[in-house]
Amino acid sequence: TKAGQLGSLMWIGGALGAPAIALLHMRMNSYKYPTIIYALGAAACILGLCLTTNDSEIISAGLILGTGFFGAGATTLGFGYAMQLCAINLAGTVTAFINFMLFIISGVMMVIPGKLVDAGIGETLSTTLLVLPTSLAITAIAVAVLYREDMFPNDATES
């Protein structure tokens, strides 16, 4: 089906984006800049999907692939960052917490566009989906302003 093909593109993008952000993180020795780059990349792809008036399947497929690439990459980086902030004996707990937060945020973000349409705030689902790239852009700005590389611990230790 068409939906299955589009879903597969998102997963393929994620399969490429996750290792790519790890390489970018290692090359830059930073969590801050890859996070900003990937959040803005995902925002741009979703914004493109929301605003496109073109019926080109190639453009839409590229934007969906890009959404998977940037979205999965940014998600993956959170696990590595969280692992650096805790003792090694808490690795399972931290991984479970990050996974839990991703599911909660994803669940909320899936409901918001529909609720905005029901409330009459947006005329179409495409316009209400603009909340997603807006949230990503706000996240990128928050990371740029609030994240400090000098506060990052050198390595996790037993405690």
PDB file of C-alpha atoms in Angstrom, residues 6 13 23 38 42 45 49 52 56 64 79 91 116 122 139 151 156:
ATOM      1  CA  LEU A   6       5.760   5.879   3.025  1.00  0.00           C
ATOM      2  CA  GLY A  13      15.593   7.335   6.817  1.00  0.00           C
ATOM      3  CA  LEU A  23      29.405   9.887  13.354  1.00  0.00           C
ATOM      4  CA  TYR A  38      18.998  17.362  13.349  1.00  0.00           C
ATOM      5  CA  ALA A  42      13.415  17.419  10.949  1.00  0.00           C
ATOM      6  CA  CYS A  45      11.229  18.343   6.368  1.00  0.00           C
ATOM      7  CA  LEU A  49       5.389  18.310   3.984  1.00  0.00           C
ATOM      8  CA  THR A  52       3.908  21.689  -0.135  1.00  0.00           C
ATOM      9  CA  SER A  56       5.220  15.224  -6.818  1.00  0.00           C
ATOM     10  CA  ILE A  64       9.459  11.740   4.412  1.00  0.00           C
ATOM     11  CA  PHE A  79      20.200   7.694  24.670  1.00  0.00           C
ATOM     12  CA  ALA A  91      22.189   2.197  32.408  1.00  0.00           C
ATOM     13  CA  LEU A 116      -6.506  21.729  17.052  1.00  0.00           C
ATOM     14  CA  GLY A 122      -6.616  25.224  12.003  1.00  0.00           C
ATOM     15  CA  THR A 139      13.744  22.769  21.038  1.00  0.00           C
ATOM     16  CA  MET A 151      28.877  20.869  32.210  1.00  0.00           C
ATOM     17  CA  ALA A 156      30.315   7.762  33.913  1.00  0.00           C
TER      18      ALA A 156
END
